[in-house]
Coordinates of C-alpha atoms in Angstrom, one line a residue:
X199 CA -15.5 7.0 21.4
X200 CA -14.4 4.4 18.9
X201 CA -13.1 5.5 15.5
X202 CA -13.4 9.2 16.4
X203 CA -11.1 12.1 15.6
X204 CA -9.9 10.7 12.2
X205 CA -9.3 13.4 9.6
X206 CA -8.6 11.2 6.6
X207 CA -10.8 8.1 7.1
X208 CA -14.5 7.5 7.0
X209 CA -16.2 4.4 8.5
X210 CA -19.2 2.2 8.0
X211 CA -19.8 -1.1 9.9
X212 CA -22.1 -3.9 8.9
X213 CA -22.4 -7.5 10.1
X214 CA -18.8 -7.7 11.3
X215 CA -17.3 -5.9 8.3
X216 CA -15.6 -2.5 8.6
X217 CA -15.7 -0.5 5.5
X218 CA -12.8 2.0 5.8
X219 CA -12.7 4.7 3.2
X220 CA -9.6 6.8 2.6
X221 CA -10.5 10.5 1.9
X222 CA -7.4 12.7 1.8
X223 CA -7.6 14.9 -1.4
X224 CA -6.3 15.4 -3.8
X225 CA -4.3 12.1 -4.1
X226 CA -4.4 10.2 -0.8
X227 CA -0.7 10.9 -0.3
X228 CA 0.9 8.6 2.4
X229 CA 2.7 11.5 4.1
X230 CA 3.5 12.6 7.6
X231 CA -0.2 13.4 8.2
X232 CA -1.8 10.3 6.8
X233 CA 0.7 7.7 8.0
X234 CA 0.2 8.3 11.8
X235 CA -3.6 8.0 11.3
X236 CA -3.1 4.8 9.4
X237 CA -1.0 3.4 12.2
X238 CA -3.6 4.3 14.8
X239 CA -6.3 2.9 12.6
X240 CA -4.5 -0.5 12.4
X241 CA -4.2 -0.6 16.2
X242 CA -7.8 0.2 16.7
X243 CA -9.1 -2.4 14.2
X244 CA -6.7 -5.0 15.6
X245 CA -8.2 -4.6 19.1
X246 CA -11.9 -4.4 17.9
X247 CA -13.4 -7.9 18.4
X248 CA -16.6 -6.9 16.7
X249 CA -14.7 -6.5 13.4
X250 CA -13.9 -9.7 11.5
X251 CA -13.2 -8.3 8.0
X252 CA -11.8 -4.9 7.0
X253 CA -12.4 -3.5 3.5
X254 CA -10.1 -0.6 2.6
X255 CA -11.2 1.6 -0.2
X256 CA -10.9 5.2 -1.5
X257 CA -13.3 8.1 -1.9
X258 CA -11.1 9.5 -4.7
X259 CA -11.9 7.7 -7.9
X260 CA -8.5 8.3 -9.5
X261 CA -6.3 7.3 -6.5
X262 CA -6.3 4.4 -4.0
X263 CA -3.1 5.8 -2.4
X264 CA -0.7 7.8 -4.7
X265 CA 2.5 6.9 -2.9
X266 CA 4.6 7.8 0.1
X267 CA 5.3 11.5 0.5
X268 CA 8.6 12.7 -1.0
X269 CA 8.9 15.9 0.8
X270 CA 10.8 14.4 3.8
X271 CA 13.5 12.7 1.7
X272 CA 15.5 15.8 1.0
X273 CA 15.7 16.6 4.7
X274 CA 16.9 13.2 5.9
X275 CA 20.5 12.9 7.2
X276 CA 23.2 11.5 5.0
X277 CA 24.3 9.0 7.6
X278 CA 22.5 5.7 8.3
X279 CA 22.6 3.7 11.5
X280 CA 24.2 0.3 11.3
X281 CA 21.3 -1.1 13.2
X282 CA 18.3 -1.8 10.9
X283 CA 14.9 -0.8 12.1
X284 CA 11.4 -1.2 10.6
X285 CA 9.9 1.6 8.6
X286 CA 6.4 3.0 9.6
X287 CA 4.8 1.8 6.3
X288 CA 6.2 -1.7 7.0
X289 CA 4.8 -1.7 10.5
X290 CA 1.4 -0.5 9.3
X291 CA 1.3 -3.4 6.7
X292 CA 2.5 -6.0 9.2
X293 CA -0.2 -5.0 11.7
X294 CA -2.8 -5.7 9.0
X295 CA -1.1 -9.0 8.0
X296 CA -0.8 -10.2 11.6
X297 CA -4.2 -9.2 13.0
X298 CA -6.5 -12.2 13.5
X299 CA -9.0 -10.9 10.9
X300 CA -9.2 -10.5 7.2
X301 CA -8.2 -7.3 5.3
X302 CA -9.3 -6.7 1.7
X303 CA -8.1 -3.8 -0.5
X304 CA -10.7 -2.6 -3.1
X305 CA -8.7 -0.6 -5.7
X306 CA -10.3 1.6 -8.3
X307 CA -7.5 4.0 -9.0
X308 CA -3.8 4.4 -8.7
X309 CA -1.8 2.5 -6.1
X310 CA 1.9 3.3 -6.6
X311 CA 4.9 3.2 -4.3
X312 CA 3.8 3.2 -0.6
X313 CA 0.2 2.9 -1.8
X314 CA 1.0 -0.3 -3.7
X315 CA 2.8 -1.5 -0.6
X316 CA -0.2 -0.9 1.7
X317 CA -2.4 -2.9 -0.8
X318 CA 0.2 -5.7 -0.9
X319 CA 0.1 -6.0 2.9
X320 CA -3.7 -6.6 2.8
X321 CA -4.7 -10.2 2.8
X322 CA -6.5 -9.9 -0.5
X323 CA -6.6 -7.3 -3.4
X324 CA -9.4 -6.8 -5.9
X325 CA -9.2 -4.1 -8.6
X326 CA -11.3 -2.4 -11.3
X327 CA -10.5 -3.2 -14.9
X328 CA -9.6 -0.2 -16.9
X329 CA -9.2 2.0 -13.8
X330 CA -6.9 0.5 -11.3
X331 CA -3.1 1.0 -11.8
X332 CA -0.2 -0.4 -9.8
X333 CA 3.5 0.4 -9.7
X334 CA 6.7 0.8 -7.8
X335 CA 8.4 3.9 -9.2
X336 CA 11.0 4.3 -6.4
X337 CA 14.1 3.2 -8.3
X338 CA 13.5 5.8 -11.0
X339 CA 13.8 8.4 -8.2
X340 CA 17.0 6.9 -6.9
X341 CA 15.2 5.1 -4.0
X342 CA 14.7 1.6 -2.8
X343 CA 11.1 0.7 -1.9
X344 CA 10.9 0.7 1.9
X345 CA 7.3 -0.4 2.6
X346 CA 7.4 -4.1 2.0
X347 CA 7.3 -4.5 -1.8
X348 CA 10.8 -6.0 -2.3
X349 CA 9.7 -8.8 0.0
X350 CA 6.0 -9.3 -0.9
X351 CA 6.2 -9.1 -4.7
X352 CA 8.6 -12.0 -5.2
X353 CA 6.4 -14.2 -3.0
X354 CA 3.3 -13.3 -5.1
X355 CA 4.8 -13.3 -8.6
X356 CA 8.3 -14.7 -8.5
X357 CA 11.7 -13.1 -8.7
X358 CA 11.8 -12.2 -12.4
X359 CA 8.4 -10.5 -12.5
X360 CA 9.1 -8.7 -9.2
X361 CA 12.3 -7.3 -10.6
X362 CA 10.4 -6.2 -13.7
X363 CA 8.0 -4.3 -11.6
X364 CA 10.6 -2.9 -9.2
X365 CA 13.2 -2.0 -11.7
X366 CA 11.0 -1.2 -14.7
X367 CA 9.2 1.5 -12.7
X368 CA 6.3 1.3 -15.1
X369 CA 2.5 1.3 -14.5
X370 CA 0.8 -2.1 -14.3
X371 CA -2.8 -2.1 -15.3
X372 CA -5.3 -4.3 -13.4
X373 CA -5.5 -7.0 -16.1
X374 CA -1.7 -7.5 -16.1
X375 CA -1.6 -7.2 -12.3
X376 CA -4.0 -10.2 -12.1
X377 CA -2.0 -12.2 -14.6
X378 CA 1.2 -11.6 -12.6
X379 CA -0.3 -12.3 -9.2
X380 CA -0.1 -8.7 -8.0
X381 CA -3.8 -8.9 -7.1
X382 CA -6.4 -11.6 -6.6
X383 CA -8.7 -10.6 -9.4
X384 CA -9.5 -7.8 -11.8
X385 CA -13.2 -7.2 -12.3
X386 CA -15.3 -4.9 -14.4
X387 CA -15.7 -1.6 -12.5
X388 CA -19.5 -2.1 -12.0
X389 CA -18.9 -5.6 -10.6
X390 CA -16.1 -4.8 -8.2
X391 CA -18.0 -3.4 -5.2
X392 CA -20.8 -6.1 -5.2
X393 CA -18.2 -8.8 -5.4
X394 CA -16.0 -7.5 -2.6
X395 CA -18.9 -6.7 -0.3
X396 CA -20.4 -10.2 -0.9
X397 CA -17.0 -11.9 -0.1
X398 CA -16.4 -9.7 2.9
X399 CA -19.8 -10.5 4.4
X400 CA -19.5 -14.2 3.6
X401 CA -16.1 -14.4 5.4
X402 CA -17.4 -12.3 8.4
X403 CA -20.3 -14.8 8.8
X404 CA -17.8 -17.6 9.7
X405 CA -16.4 -18.4 13.2
X406 CA -13.8 -15.7 14.0
X407 CA -11.4 -18.2 15.7
X408 CA -11.4 -20.4 12.5
X409 CA -10.6 -17.4 10.4
X410 CA -7.7 -16.4 12.7
X411 CA -6.2 -19.9 12.9
X412 CA -6.4 -20.5 9.1
X413 CA -4.7 -17.1 8.4
X414 CA -2.0 -17.9 11.0
X415 CA -1.4 -21.3 9.4
X416 CA -1.1 -19.8 5.9
X417 CA 1.3 -17.1 7.1
X418 CA 3.5 -19.6 8.9
X419 CA 4.3 -21.3 5.6
X420 CA 4.3 -18.3 3.3
X421 CA 5.9 -15.6 5.4
X422 CA 8.2 -17.3 7.9
X423 CA 11.2 -15.1 7.0
X424 CA 9.3 -11.9 6.1
X425 CA 10.2 -9.9 9.2
X426 CA 13.9 -10.5 8.6
X427 CA 13.6 -9.6 5.0
X428 CA 11.7 -6.4 5.9
X429 CA 14.6 -5.3 8.1
X430 CA 17.0 -5.8 5.2
X431 CA 14.7 -3.8 2.9
X432 CA 14.4 -1.0 5.4
X433 CA 18.2 -0.7 5.7
X434 CA 18.8 -0.7 2.0
X435 CA 16.0 1.9 1.6
X436 CA 17.6 4.1 4.3
X437 CA 21.0 3.9 2.4
X438 CA 19.3 5.0 -0.8
X439 CA 17.6 7.9 0.9
X440 CA 20.9 9.1 2.2
X441 CA 22.3 9.5 -1.3
X442 CA 22.9 13.1 -2.5
X443 CA 21.9 11.9 -6.0
X444 CA 18.5 10.8 -4.7
X445 CA 17.9 14.0 -2.8
X446 CA 18.6 16.0 -5.9
X447 CA 16.4 13.8 -8.0
X448 CA 13.5 14.2 -5.5
X449 CA 13.8 17.9 -5.7
X450 CA 13.7 17.8 -9.5
X451 CA 10.7 15.5 -9.5
X452 CA 8.8 17.9 -7.1
X453 CA 9.6 20.8 -9.5
X454 CA 8.3 19.0 -12.6
X455 CA 5.0 17.7 -11.2
X456 CA 5.4 15.0 -8.5
X457 CA 2.6 15.1 -5.8
X458 CA 0.3 17.2 -8.0
X459 CA -3.0 15.8 -9.1
X460 CA -2.3 16.1 -12.8
X461 CA 1.3 15.0 -12.5
X462 CA 0.4 11.9 -10.5
X463 CA -2.3 10.7 -13.0
X464 CA 0.2 9.4 -15.5
X465 CA 3.5 10.1 -13.7
X466 CA 5.0 11.5 -17.0
X467 CA 7.3 13.6 -14.9
X468 CA 9.5 10.5 -14.5
X469 CA 10.5 10.8 -18.1
X470 CA 11.7 14.4 -17.6
X471 CA 14.1 13.7 -14.9
X472 CA 17.9 13.9 -15.5
X473 CA 19.8 10.8 -16.4
X474 CA 22.1 9.1 -13.9
X475 CA 25.4 10.9 -13.2
X476 CA 28.3 9.8 -15.4
X477 CA 30.7 7.3 -13.9

C-alpha cells in the first residue's frame, strides 16, 4: 500500500498535491531514525505520477526540523577516505531537487542545520513571520555543514551573506531570511497556509510535462556544478567530523542542552561551550 508504514510522516492528497507533515516529537530531529524514512519518502514521491506538487510542513509548531542528530558524531572514525562520497542528507535533498515535480517547504518553526538544508533543497520556501527561524550552527560545534548549505546558500544570497550565515552561526528570523534570499517570502502566520495551498494547487493544475521541463531548464543554468560542489562539501564535512576537538565539543553540547526541547528553542547552549583550543 502506498505511503504505508511511515512512523514520522503523515499524508494528505488533494488535486495532485501531496501534503507531507513531519511528526517526530519533540523537535523533528533529523537522526538515524528520521533520515531513512525521509530517503524512502523521496523515492516514493518521485515515482508517484499522481503527485505534481509536494508541500512539506511540520506538526510541531516550534520546529520544522531542528537539525541533524549529533549523537553519531562522537562515534565516527578519525580517518577519512580519500574518495569523496555523498552524504545521506545531500542525497535526500538532491532527490527532491531533481524529481520532475515541485517541492515547497512551509516553515513555521525552527529550521537549523540539517533542517535548514532540507528546506534549502526544496524548490521553494515560505515562512511565518515572527515564528520561523533559520540557521547553520555547525561551525560553532567544530563541524562543516554536510547537507548542501555551503553550495546552495551562495547561489541564493551571494558569497558574503552565505559566509555570514555559515560562520556567524546565528539565528536568522523570517523577515531577514526573505531579505537575504534564504526563502521566497515571509508571510504573516495566519496567511502562510492559505498562500502555500493556493500556490500548490495552482501549479498542480498545470500540465505535468511543462512543470518538469521548466524546472529542468532552470536547474541546468542555476545548478550545473552543484553535484561536484556537494562532493567537496561532503569531504570537508567528513574531515571536520574526524577531529577530536569536534567530538569533544559535541559531547559538551549534549551535556549542556543540545537536542532537548528547551535547549533547542533558542540554542543558548552554544554560548556555554568552551573556546577553541590555544594554538
